[in-house]
XYZ file of C-alpha atoms in Angstrom:
729
model
C -17.982 -110.775 42.276
C -17.005 -108.039 39.807
C -13.624 -108.379 38.395
C -11.333 -105.344 39.093
C -10.224 -103.247 36.074
C -6.788 -103.553 34.933
C -4.458 -100.622 35.131
C -4.130 -100.563 31.381
C -7.884 -100.221 30.938
C -8.024 -97.481 33.530
C -5.348 -95.560 31.695
C -7.257 -95.884 28.407
C -10.422 -94.520 30.002
C -8.585 -91.564 31.463
C -6.996 -90.883 28.099
C -10.375 -90.914 26.290
C -11.820 -88.500 28.857
C -8.837 -86.218 28.473
C -9.141 -86.238 24.693
C -12.856 -85.512 24.930
C -12.187 -82.583 27.239
C -9.544 -81.179 24.940
C -11.816 -81.552 21.924
C -14.634 -79.809 23.753
C -12.266 -77.036 24.779
C -11.040 -76.699 21.199
C -14.568 -76.555 19.800
C -15.539 -74.012 22.439
C -12.507 -71.877 21.615
C -13.349 -72.084 17.916
C -16.914 -71.094 18.729
C -15.711 -68.092 20.739
C -13.285 -67.045 18.003
C -15.938 -67.322 15.297
C -18.366 -65.384 17.491
C -15.784 -62.636 17.973
C -15.054 -62.606 14.245
C -18.729 -62.385 13.364
C -19.221 -59.666 15.967
C -16.239 -57.763 14.607
C -17.428 -58.066 11.025
C -20.857 -56.888 12.069
C -19.346 -53.943 13.911
C -17.188 -52.979 10.927
C -20.018 -53.297 8.419
C -22.906 -51.912 10.418
C -21.389 -49.449 12.887
C -18.227 -48.325 11.087
C -19.205 -49.149 7.525
C -19.757 -45.577 6.381
C -16.558 -44.375 8.046
C -14.459 -46.989 6.272
C -16.225 -46.317 3.008
C -15.277 -42.663 3.278
C -11.740 -43.643 4.231
C -11.581 -45.894 1.199
C -12.797 -43.098 -1.062
C -10.444 -40.665 0.710
C -12.459 -37.515 0.079
C -11.623 -34.068 1.404
C -13.345 -30.697 1.207
C -11.168 -27.678 0.462
C -11.717 -23.997 -0.292
C -10.642 -23.130 -3.829
C -9.388 -19.683 -4.781
C -11.961 -19.044 -7.442
C -11.907 -15.424 -8.491
C -15.226 -14.218 -7.082
C -15.970 -10.513 -7.538
C -15.270 -8.342 -4.532
C -18.174 -6.321 -3.156
C -18.825 -2.944 -4.757
C -18.684 0.284 -2.780
C -21.392 2.923 -3.329
C -21.949 6.398 -1.956
C -25.185 7.231 -0.121
C -26.922 8.184 -3.387
C -26.138 4.874 -5.091
C -23.190 6.033 -7.189
C -20.471 3.430 -7.641
C -17.195 4.492 -6.034
C -15.313 1.201 -6.367
C -16.176 -1.512 -8.880
C -14.701 -4.656 -10.430
C -13.416 -4.846 -13.979
C -13.548 -8.359 -15.504
C -10.468 -9.579 -17.349
C -9.263 -12.799 -18.941
C -6.979 -15.030 -16.896
C -5.126 -18.330 -17.226
C -4.765 -20.428 -14.073
C -3.108 -23.667 -13.008
C -4.122 -26.050 -10.229
C -1.698 -28.704 -9.042
C -2.554 -31.727 -6.911
C -0.642 -33.283 -4.043
C 0.740 -35.908 -6.422
C 1.782 -33.559 -9.232
C 5.526 -33.740 -9.915
C 7.863 -30.917 -10.873
C 8.614 -32.680 -14.148
C 4.910 -32.754 -15.065
C 4.539 -29.046 -14.348
C 7.663 -28.285 -16.376
C 6.230 -30.132 -19.383
C 2.990 -28.140 -19.150
C 4.929 -24.871 -18.799
C 6.905 -25.812 -21.926
C 3.713 -26.343 -23.934
C 2.050 -23.183 -22.577
C 5.057 -21.093 -23.576
C 4.221 -21.910 -27.199
C 0.764 -20.359 -26.807
C 1.238 -17.344 -24.519
C 3.838 -14.671 -23.910
C 4.983 -14.423 -20.289
C 6.907 -11.485 -18.840
C 10.209 -12.611 -17.260
C 10.789 -9.572 -15.038
C 9.647 -11.371 -11.885
C 12.132 -14.222 -12.295
C 14.646 -14.114 -9.436
C 18.148 -15.532 -8.974
C 16.653 -18.157 -6.668
C 14.183 -19.154 -9.386
C 17.022 -19.537 -11.883
C 19.015 -21.747 -9.508
C 16.036 -24.043 -8.881
C 15.333 -24.190 -12.610
C 18.928 -25.007 -13.487
C 18.909 -27.886 -10.983
C 15.639 -29.181 -12.468
C 17.046 -29.064 -16.023
C 20.481 -30.419 -15.112
C 20.008 -33.054 -12.387
C 23.291 -34.929 -13.040
C 25.414 -31.774 -13.127
C 23.670 -30.546 -9.992
C 24.385 -33.820 -8.203
C 28.063 -33.520 -9.064
C 28.274 -30.149 -7.284
C 28.666 -32.025 -3.984
C 31.282 -34.797 -3.988
C 30.906 -38.187 -2.313
C 33.605 -37.252 0.198
C 31.721 -34.102 1.143
C 28.540 -36.087 1.488
C 30.257 -38.525 3.855
C 31.637 -35.629 5.873
C 28.177 -34.099 6.205
C 26.632 -37.430 7.221
C 29.347 -38.593 9.641
C 27.511 -37.016 12.571
C 25.026 -39.719 13.465
C 22.712 -37.241 15.194
C 21.988 -35.309 11.972
C 18.687 -36.277 10.340
C 18.336 -37.142 6.664
C 16.291 -34.007 6.204
C 19.100 -31.817 7.574
C 21.654 -33.620 5.418
C 19.592 -33.028 2.277
C 19.043 -29.394 3.202
C 22.800 -28.850 3.533
C 23.424 -30.605 0.210
C 20.812 -28.378 -1.452
C 22.432 -25.280 0.016
C 25.881 -26.220 -1.260
C 24.486 -27.140 -4.668
C 22.716 -23.816 -5.087
C 25.735 -21.824 -3.928
C 28.034 -23.571 -6.426
C 25.959 -22.830 -9.498
C 28.089 -20.364 -11.437
C 26.985 -17.076 -12.986
C 27.855 -18.535 -16.365
C 25.455 -21.421 -15.782
C 22.697 -19.050 -14.570
C 23.152 -16.842 -17.632
C 23.033 -19.805 -20.000
C 19.237 -19.791 -20.273
C 17.763 -18.814 -23.604
C 14.903 -16.319 -23.867
C 12.529 -19.207 -24.453
C 13.772 -21.066 -21.373
C 13.362 -17.953 -19.250
C 9.782 -17.645 -20.460
C 9.163 -21.288 -19.522
C 10.675 -20.542 -16.109
C 8.404 -17.494 -15.675
C 5.366 -19.703 -16.295
C 6.696 -22.536 -14.148
C 7.378 -20.292 -11.122
C 3.744 -19.130 -11.134
C 2.536 -22.717 -11.309
C 4.715 -23.619 -8.317
C 3.798 -20.618 -6.162
C 0.679 -21.878 -4.368
C -0.788 -24.779 -2.476
C -2.143 -27.987 -3.940
C -5.724 -27.762 -5.267
C -5.597 -23.940 -5.108
C -5.711 -22.288 -8.559
C -2.694 -20.077 -9.224
C -2.923 -17.236 -11.724
C -0.331 -17.752 -14.449
C -1.339 -14.693 -16.417
C -4.093 -12.134 -15.833
C -5.117 -8.734 -17.137
C -2.913 -8.676 -20.216
C -4.130 -11.961 -21.712
C -4.902 -11.350 -25.384
C -7.990 -12.790 -27.047
C -5.726 -14.973 -29.214
C -3.915 -16.379 -26.149
C -7.176 -16.966 -24.302
C -8.697 -18.803 -27.265
C -5.566 -20.870 -27.971
C -5.306 -22.131 -24.389
C -9.067 -22.733 -24.135
C -8.944 -25.005 -27.193
C -6.266 -27.242 -25.628
C -7.447 -27.512 -22.024
C -7.764 -31.285 -22.373
C -4.049 -31.464 -23.185
C -3.011 -29.354 -20.190
C -4.047 -31.081 -17.000
C -4.720 -28.494 -14.281
C -4.770 -25.492 -16.647
C -7.946 -23.447 -16.958
C -9.124 -20.247 -18.616
C -11.343 -18.082 -16.451
C -12.399 -14.545 -15.583
C -10.439 -12.577 -13.030
C -11.339 -9.208 -11.526
C -9.429 -5.962 -11.176
C -10.446 -3.291 -8.631
C -11.429 0.018 -10.245
C -11.865 3.257 -8.263
C -14.013 6.165 -9.422
C -13.012 8.402 -6.516
C -9.622 9.748 -5.484
C -10.473 9.679 -1.776
C -7.744 7.828 0.092
C -10.102 6.606 2.815
C -11.540 4.077 0.356
C -8.268 2.252 0.810
C -6.176 0.047 -1.444
C -5.742 -3.676 -2.083
C -2.834 -5.999 -2.604
C -2.280 -7.427 -6.064
C -2.414 -11.140 -6.970
C 1.378 -11.028 -7.138
C 1.712 -9.537 -3.644
C -0.942 -11.668 -1.978
C -1.062 -11.403 1.801
C 1.678 -9.169 3.284
C 4.100 -11.083 5.485
C 3.233 -8.868 8.463
C -0.385 -10.103 8.361
C 0.198 -13.642 7.100
C -0.568 -15.567 10.299
C -3.729 -13.542 10.921
C -5.240 -14.294 7.522
C -4.031 -17.889 7.209
C -5.826 -18.621 10.472
C -9.008 -17.384 8.745
C -8.762 -19.783 5.775
C -7.057 -17.365 3.402
C -4.388 -18.504 0.962
C -1.037 -16.797 0.599
C -1.859 -15.384 -2.824
C -5.282 -13.998 -1.842
C -5.846 -10.319 -2.480
C -6.819 -8.406 0.642
C -7.660 -4.856 1.632
C -4.418 -3.095 2.458
C -5.707 0.102 4.062
C -8.680 2.047 5.405
C -12.164 1.045 4.169
C -11.025 -1.903 2.045
C -9.073 -3.229 5.022
C -11.627 -2.497 7.758
C -14.479 -4.231 5.938
C -12.414 -7.032 4.387
C -14.675 -9.770 5.764
C -17.754 -8.299 4.065
C -16.111 -7.341 0.778
C -14.034 -10.450 0.092
C -16.793 -12.879 -0.968
C -16.886 -16.647 -0.370
C -14.608 -19.112 -2.101
C -15.930 -22.166 -3.902
C -15.804 -25.308 -1.730
C -15.024 -28.511 -3.628
C -14.692 -32.175 -2.618
C -11.849 -34.176 -4.115
C -12.447 -37.938 -4.377
C -9.218 -39.967 -4.400
C -8.440 -43.598 -5.075
C -6.292 -45.794 -2.867
C -3.100 -44.427 -4.398
C -4.051 -40.839 -3.524
C -4.834 -39.876 -7.120
C -7.800 -37.532 -7.522
C -10.398 -39.312 -9.611
C -13.266 -36.857 -9.222
C -13.903 -33.304 -8.032
C -17.367 -32.306 -6.834
C -18.537 -28.790 -6.022
C -19.961 -28.603 -2.507
C -20.737 -24.885 -2.504
C -20.397 -22.340 -5.287
C -18.410 -19.182 -4.660
C -20.321 -15.993 -3.848
C -19.435 -12.351 -4.588
C -18.682 -10.072 -1.661
C -21.381 -7.926 -0.083
C -22.009 -4.481 -1.558
C -21.427 -1.641 0.896
C -23.113 1.751 0.854
C -21.184 4.612 2.407
C -22.691 7.441 4.411
C -20.705 9.846 2.256
C -22.150 11.942 -0.542
C -19.806 11.837 -3.537
C -21.238 14.988 -5.141
C -20.777 16.909 -1.901
C -17.341 15.370 -1.404
C -16.127 16.311 -4.880
C -17.364 19.894 -4.562
C -15.724 20.345 -1.172
C -12.495 18.790 -2.403
C -12.408 21.251 -5.275
C -13.125 24.129 -2.889
C -10.394 23.156 -0.440
C -7.838 22.524 -3.186
C -8.524 25.919 -4.705
C -8.129 27.712 -1.367
C -4.925 25.852 -0.515
C -3.259 26.853 -3.762
C -4.509 30.392 -3.276
C -3.058 30.581 0.237
C 0.300 29.168 -0.874
C 0.805 32.325 -2.930
C 1.018 34.356 0.291
C 4.569 35.069 1.441
C 3.667 34.035 4.983
C 2.487 30.547 3.985
C 5.873 28.846 4.069
C 4.714 26.291 6.629
C 1.219 25.705 5.249
C 0.973 22.202 3.792
C -2.553 20.881 4.409
C -6.192 21.660 5.160
C -9.189 19.629 6.341
C -12.967 19.812 6.167
C -15.314 17.333 7.850
C -19.109 17.315 7.538
C -21.296 14.884 9.470
C -24.874 14.410 10.548
C -24.762 15.226 14.287
C -27.814 13.089 14.989
C -26.651 9.717 13.707
C -22.904 10.095 13.133
C -23.041 9.581 9.374
C -20.019 11.210 7.763
C -21.184 13.168 4.740
C -17.679 14.184 3.678
C -14.123 13.652 4.845
C -11.934 16.079 2.948
C -8.224 16.401 3.491
C -5.806 18.017 1.056
C -2.056 18.291 1.094
C -0.036 20.656 -1.077
C 3.406 19.588 -2.317
C 5.827 20.955 -4.879
C 6.301 18.877 -8.003
C 10.008 18.184 -8.436
C 9.862 18.305 -12.233
C 7.685 21.376 -12.846
C 8.443 23.231 -9.599
C 4.735 23.976 -9.226
C 2.525 23.379 -6.236
C 0.110 20.508 -6.644
C -2.645 19.195 -4.376
C -2.877 15.563 -3.285
C -5.572 13.748 -1.384
C -5.045 13.567 2.378
C -8.508 12.515 3.556
C -7.071 10.050 6.060
C -5.375 12.997 7.768
C -8.781 14.002 9.148
C -8.413 11.260 11.753
C -4.669 10.489 11.742
C -3.236 13.974 12.379
C -3.898 16.279 15.348
C -3.397 19.988 16.026
C -3.949 22.608 18.714
C -7.454 23.861 18.028
C -7.541 27.248 19.759
C -10.798 28.922 20.781
C -13.081 26.353 19.135
C -12.821 24.350 22.385
C -14.332 27.141 24.497
C -17.839 25.654 24.370
C -16.415 22.593 26.121
C -14.702 24.849 28.686
C -17.936 26.659 29.508
C -19.923 23.418 29.709
C -17.217 21.952 31.962
C -17.556 24.995 34.205
C -21.290 24.321 34.475
C -20.916 20.581 35.152
C -18.117 21.088 37.715
C -20.109 23.721 39.597
C -17.680 26.600 39.087
C -19.923 28.506 36.649
C -23.636 29.196 36.464
C -25.779 29.869 33.406
C -25.700 33.566 32.532
C -22.870 34.367 34.983
C -21.083 37.666 34.316
C -17.317 38.036 34.701
C -14.953 40.940 34.102
C -12.666 40.545 31.139
C -9.434 42.426 31.830
C -5.755 41.719 31.184
C -4.194 39.313 33.664
C -0.588 39.000 34.798
C 0.687 35.816 36.391
C 4.160 36.290 37.868
C 5.107 38.678 35.065
C 3.413 36.682 32.298
C 0.654 38.752 30.644
C -2.524 37.009 29.495
C -5.460 38.731 27.844
C -8.270 38.477 25.324
C -7.643 39.540 21.757
C -10.613 41.924 21.701
C -9.663 43.606 24.998
C -6.037 44.533 25.379
C -6.273 47.092 28.204
C -9.799 47.778 29.517
C -12.383 46.146 31.747
C -15.363 44.606 29.956
C -18.259 42.786 31.623
C -19.169 39.621 29.681
C -21.580 36.786 30.352
C -21.250 33.241 29.041
C -22.988 34.033 25.729
C -20.856 37.054 24.891
C -17.748 35.303 26.210
C -18.250 32.675 23.519
C -19.426 35.114 20.852
C -16.514 37.513 21.359
C -14.086 34.700 22.262
C -13.035 35.924 25.701
C -9.825 34.242 26.825
C -10.041 35.768 30.303
C -13.507 34.302 30.913
C -12.056 30.851 30.168
C -8.975 31.560 32.319
C -11.212 32.259 35.292
C -13.060 28.967 34.765
C -9.721 27.121 34.642
C -8.491 28.869 37.813
C -11.632 27.740 39.625
C -11.170 24.185 38.341
C -7.661 24.272 39.790
C -8.931 25.541 43.167
C -6.695 28.602 42.865
C -7.054 32.318 43.566
C -5.715 34.840 41.081
C -3.581 37.689 42.432
C -2.111 40.143 39.903
C 1.650 39.758 39.322
C 1.795 36.820 41.749
C 2.390 33.155 41.122
C -0.723 31.031 40.690
C -0.482 27.818 42.711
C -3.073 25.374 41.394
C -4.391 21.941 42.251
C -3.094 19.612 39.516
C -6.446 17.848 39.626
C -7.687 20.788 37.553
C -5.965 19.277 34.510
C -7.790 15.997 35.015
C -11.142 17.672 35.586
C -10.848 19.633 32.362
C -9.356 16.795 30.309
C -11.943 14.240 31.456
C -14.752 16.625 30.614
C -13.240 17.335 27.186
C -13.056 13.589 26.552
C -16.816 13.270 27.064
C -17.194 15.518 23.991
C -14.696 13.434 21.992
C -11.667 15.715 22.397
C -8.374 13.931 22.965
C -9.870 10.426 22.619
C -10.628 8.193 19.655
C -13.959 8.948 18.043
C -14.842 5.330 17.249
C -14.834 5.795 13.478
C -15.084 2.560 11.496
C -11.665 2.963 9.860
C -8.251 1.726 11.043
C -5.358 3.903 12.178
C -7.236 6.564 14.148
C -5.023 8.888 16.219
C -6.119 10.293 19.576
C -3.744 13.275 19.616
C -1.012 14.499 21.955
C -1.679 15.013 25.661
C 0.298 17.846 27.225
C 2.479 16.945 30.215
C 3.593 20.386 31.472
C 1.753 21.073 34.766
C 2.682 24.712 35.286
C -0.334 26.806 36.214
C -0.163 28.857 33.037
C -0.588 25.695 30.982
C -3.942 24.989 32.612
C -5.082 28.400 31.400
C -3.737 27.673 27.915
C -5.526 24.317 28.038
C -8.861 26.095 28.582
C -8.448 28.073 25.328
C -7.253 25.183 23.157
C -3.502 25.762 23.180
C -2.183 22.691 24.978
C -3.501 19.266 23.892
C -3.977 18.449 20.208
C -7.118 17.176 18.466
C -7.920 15.686 15.071
C -10.330 17.433 12.673
C -12.696 14.479 13.135
C -12.616 14.898 16.921
C -13.604 18.541 16.460
C -16.518 17.465 14.240
C -17.676 14.911 16.811
C -17.316 17.500 19.585
C -19.439 20.135 17.873
C -21.964 17.429 16.911
C -22.292 16.562 20.601
C -23.244 20.159 21.326
C -25.556 20.317 18.296
C -27.613 17.197 19.098
C -28.221 18.014 22.748
C -25.252 16.369 24.439
C -24.882 12.897 22.922
C -21.447 11.808 21.694
C -22.157 9.672 18.652
C -19.493 7.564 16.945
C -18.905 8.766 13.373
C -19.453 6.113 10.731
C -18.499 5.651 7.106
C -20.594 2.531 6.436
C -24.298 3.201 6.061
C -25.701 -0.071 4.687
C -24.794 -3.651 3.830
C -26.540 -5.038 0.763
C -26.698 -8.188 -1.301
C -24.457 -8.054 -4.392
C -25.985 -6.067 -7.222
C -26.814 -8.176 -10.253
C -26.071 -5.456 -12.784
C -23.879 -3.004 -10.885
C -26.479 -0.277 -11.255
C -29.435 -1.350 -9.129
C -28.665 -1.836 -5.452
C -29.170 -5.318 -4.052
C -31.516 -6.164 -1.197
C -30.815 -4.414 2.100
C -29.245 -6.787 4.608
C -28.351 -4.450 7.432
C -28.269 -0.756 8.240
C -25.443 0.350 10.472
C -26.730 1.228 13.899
C -26.227 4.565 15.582
C -23.656 4.159 18.321
C -24.089 6.592 21.210
C -20.859 6.528 23.206
C -21.949 8.704 26.119
C -23.869 11.800 27.135
C -22.137 14.859 28.531
C -22.899 15.853 32.110
C -24.894 18.977 31.267
C -28.544 19.950 31.303
C -30.464 20.946 28.220
C -30.633 24.512 29.551
C -26.844 24.689 29.791
C -26.395 23.299 26.273
C -28.934 25.750 24.846
C -27.063 28.615 26.522
C -23.858 27.576 24.773
C -25.689 27.320 21.459
C -26.798 30.937 21.906
C -23.165 31.881 22.349
C -22.337 30.098 19.091
C -25.082 31.993 17.273
C -23.658 35.228 18.686
C -20.432 34.421 16.780
C -22.310 34.847 13.471
C -25.146 37.198 14.356
C -24.055 39.127 17.465
C -22.933 42.757 17.188
C -19.397 41.871 18.264
C -19.148 38.267 17.107
C -15.853 36.920 15.773
C -17.421 36.002 12.389
C -20.080 38.720 11.881
C -22.105 38.811 8.676
C -20.675 35.474 7.558
C -24.111 34.106 6.728
C -25.801 37.270 5.553
C -28.260 36.431 2.820
C -28.164 32.695 3.477
C -31.384 30.697 3.265
C -30.426 28.875 6.456
C -29.136 29.762 9.910
C -25.981 28.512 11.555
C -24.117 28.506 14.853
C -20.373 28.130 15.207
C -17.063 29.075 16.766
C -13.819 30.359 15.301
C -10.400 29.460 16.661
C -6.780 30.539 16.409
C -3.910 28.765 18.142
C -0.335 29.970 18.438
C 1.776 26.908 17.837
C 5.058 25.532 16.547
C 5.390 23.650 13.283
C 5.481 19.843 13.383
C 4.218 18.985 9.932
C 5.608 16.961 7.043
C 8.870 18.921 6.609
C 11.187 17.939 9.462
C 13.717 20.626 8.538
C 11.208 23.273 9.699
C 10.284 21.707 13.037
C 9.804 24.206 15.862
C 9.159 27.291 13.711
C 6.462 29.646 15.046
C 3.086 29.505 13.316
C -0.677 29.641 13.862
C -3.489 27.126 13.352
C -6.886 28.290 12.144
C -9.980 26.279 13.094
C -13.729 26.685 12.697
C -16.578 24.463 13.929
C -20.343 24.774 13.785
C -23.683 23.344 12.723
C -26.734 24.275 10.667
C -29.566 25.021 10.763
C -29.036 26.599 14.159
C -32.506 25.758 15.441
C -32.638 22.166 14.185
C -29.128 20.945 13.298
C -28.753 18.435 10.474
C -25.138 19.024 9.525
C -22.097 19.719 11.697
C -18.750 20.846 10.317
C -15.140 21.307 11.321
C -12.481 23.083 9.256
C -8.795 23.042 10.181
C -5.932 24.867 8.434
C -2.746 23.970 10.328
C 0.290 26.263 10.174
C -1.683 28.775 8.146
C 0.760 31.652 8.617
C 4.198 32.366 10.038
C 3.049 35.846 11.087
C 1.162 35.548 14.366
C 0.114 39.200 14.314
C -1.240 39.396 10.776
C -3.229 36.538 9.270
C -6.215 38.359 7.820
C -5.806 36.744 4.407
C -5.888 33.297 5.947
C -8.877 34.152 8.172
C -10.779 35.448 5.173
C -10.054 32.207 3.276
C -11.280 30.206 6.274
C -14.564 32.147 6.345
C -15.039 31.614 2.622
C -14.505 27.880 3.024
C -17.119 27.670 5.794
C -19.762 29.734 4.005
C -19.219 28.156 0.589
C -19.245 24.612 1.941
C -22.601 25.150 3.667
C -24.005 26.814 0.559
C -22.955 23.765 -1.458
C -24.582 21.431 1.038
C -27.950 23.214 1.143
C -28.007 23.930 -2.610
C -27.398 20.259 -3.325
C -30.138 19.270 -0.905
C -32.599 21.697 -2.508
C -31.793 20.444 -6.012
C -32.478 16.883 -4.988
C -35.706 17.730 -3.222
C -36.940 19.505 -6.349
C -35.996 16.513 -8.449
C -37.863 14.183 -6.059
C -34.642 12.328 -5.278
C -34.829 8.996 -3.417
C -34.901 9.182 0.338
C -31.346 7.867 0.552
C -30.102 11.040 -1.121
C -31.623 13.350 1.499
C -29.647 14.203 4.572
C -32.722 14.056 6.768
C -32.401 14.071 10.516
C -32.392 10.493 11.717
C -32.595 10.939 15.447
C -32.079 7.575 17.142
C -32.089 8.875 20.703
C -34.191 11.186 22.827
C -33.259 14.559 24.228
C -34.014 15.358 27.839
C -36.903 17.562 26.704
C -38.466 14.709 24.732
C -38.125 12.388 27.708
C -39.797 14.950 29.963
C -42.654 15.378 27.491
C -43.265 11.627 27.556
């Protein structure tokens, strides 16, 4: 019989089993922990190894404000209109760890090598500089008691406390302390403020343009001693044309205007970047600006940059070729300036202050010239002088008079209130005691059709179209109740030609004109002869181009081509893109109707009773056009003369008449204060029209004889089909 185990032995067995279990559990836990550790190490090394390596190196890619040349601007013949002039520059680039004291030491050393103008130093700069030079005195400006008082509010952050201390310190710096700087210290300050003005890793121009060869060489020799300082080449914009539509740029000092800061910062610009300020330079900023150099900064664990690698070199901006012809532009500018000064000698020209001339290819919208001139009196000499006002061709609007009558006739056709060749009686009208008549027919009854109505400029013919558009019936000496929808019918039709709406030009700041709000019946009649709404000279050019090309409203364009940067500034770079023709709409008229109106425009020049007879006698080309005169009130540049009675002279047309390749619009606002006698002004207008076309065709002939490149010829570049061409297909 087996002897029973003692309780002591049983306890020992249970204890050994318990210890074994605990040891097994411990070993298993250690195994799990080591497995997790090995797994984690494998994950960090294999999966996340590269990420942590990059984190350890702490690299970052940033755009650096290297001074890359801005794109050149050429005219259509390849002549440079805007170029870049290289100039020596000294720059400074700070890092995120650079201290104010380090920059001050460099500024001190640089001041021994270069001369820096101190005119830009401000009171705020002097206060900051005084605090930097006198830290103990600055600290004493705010007492310990004041500091306790500022900090007693437990809700105020340390940042707010320091900001208040800084404010008090700056305010308590005396004028005597600010004026204690020596000339040398001010020069150091002028250098230091430029070094402080930008972001970390973005080169700031310390001095540019007026850096002497001696200064440039002296700094270049000691670049190793001046950490962050560099000598480089900067660029200055140089214009070879006075045309204001080319636009202007900000300077390195100005940088980005505050009004546009958020817009450009969101597009990776820096505050001190130069940008296009107006017109062409502004509109095509993205193409002209070039690409900054992209660099990669490699930092150590302390954040110190130990290496800088270039990721992508900077690239110059794209070169842009304009549709404009600089030779034509200069000749027309001279012509218009001469006529303006000539007209200002007339005693009735007290309100005359500007004139405009637009030439464009009606088939593709290319603007060949945008001429605007403004005459002002020089305060010193007392003489009249002419200034460029090219932007006024699309930013100022005037009543255009009878030049809109082609649109009125075509509206009559499209609205079904007039038929091609329809004859109407031109005779004086009287609406409730208000007389209305044509200039050529003051008392009689003359039968006119649509062609002669345009050629002789019949107001009454247009009045009758307007009355029909307003669903009214004319009764002599009676009121003329009209349907107000007549205004909309006429205005909407005008808009399809480009009158009263933006043309779509590729320049900023375009003005659409003033829309009349008076709905009296007589105003609808005035509307039909161009004496109600106002239109820009460019709108008139687009309008007559629409008639010339067979009814297509084409957006005018200044940019013709985008090219790679030229290597030498003389030979154009490779063509990247040619600006497309943008057809905005087609008017609601048949080719037959448009051709009928063109015949009326030819009657103006060649008909027996045209309003501009013999204007093109002896010319080697034919033309078709329309004259206009609008009775108006002055609302020009001189506010003291607002409301004075005056007249606007306008003239639109195209040539050759049978195959148009150039359309033109001339506007002389407020030409005379005498509404009954403006023969001198009308004669000057005719001379401008004839001479400008002579210049155009003479220039074309000269180039053809000289076998000029194709880009210099204003050949028809039809990018759309007429109805006739479609039918033939």
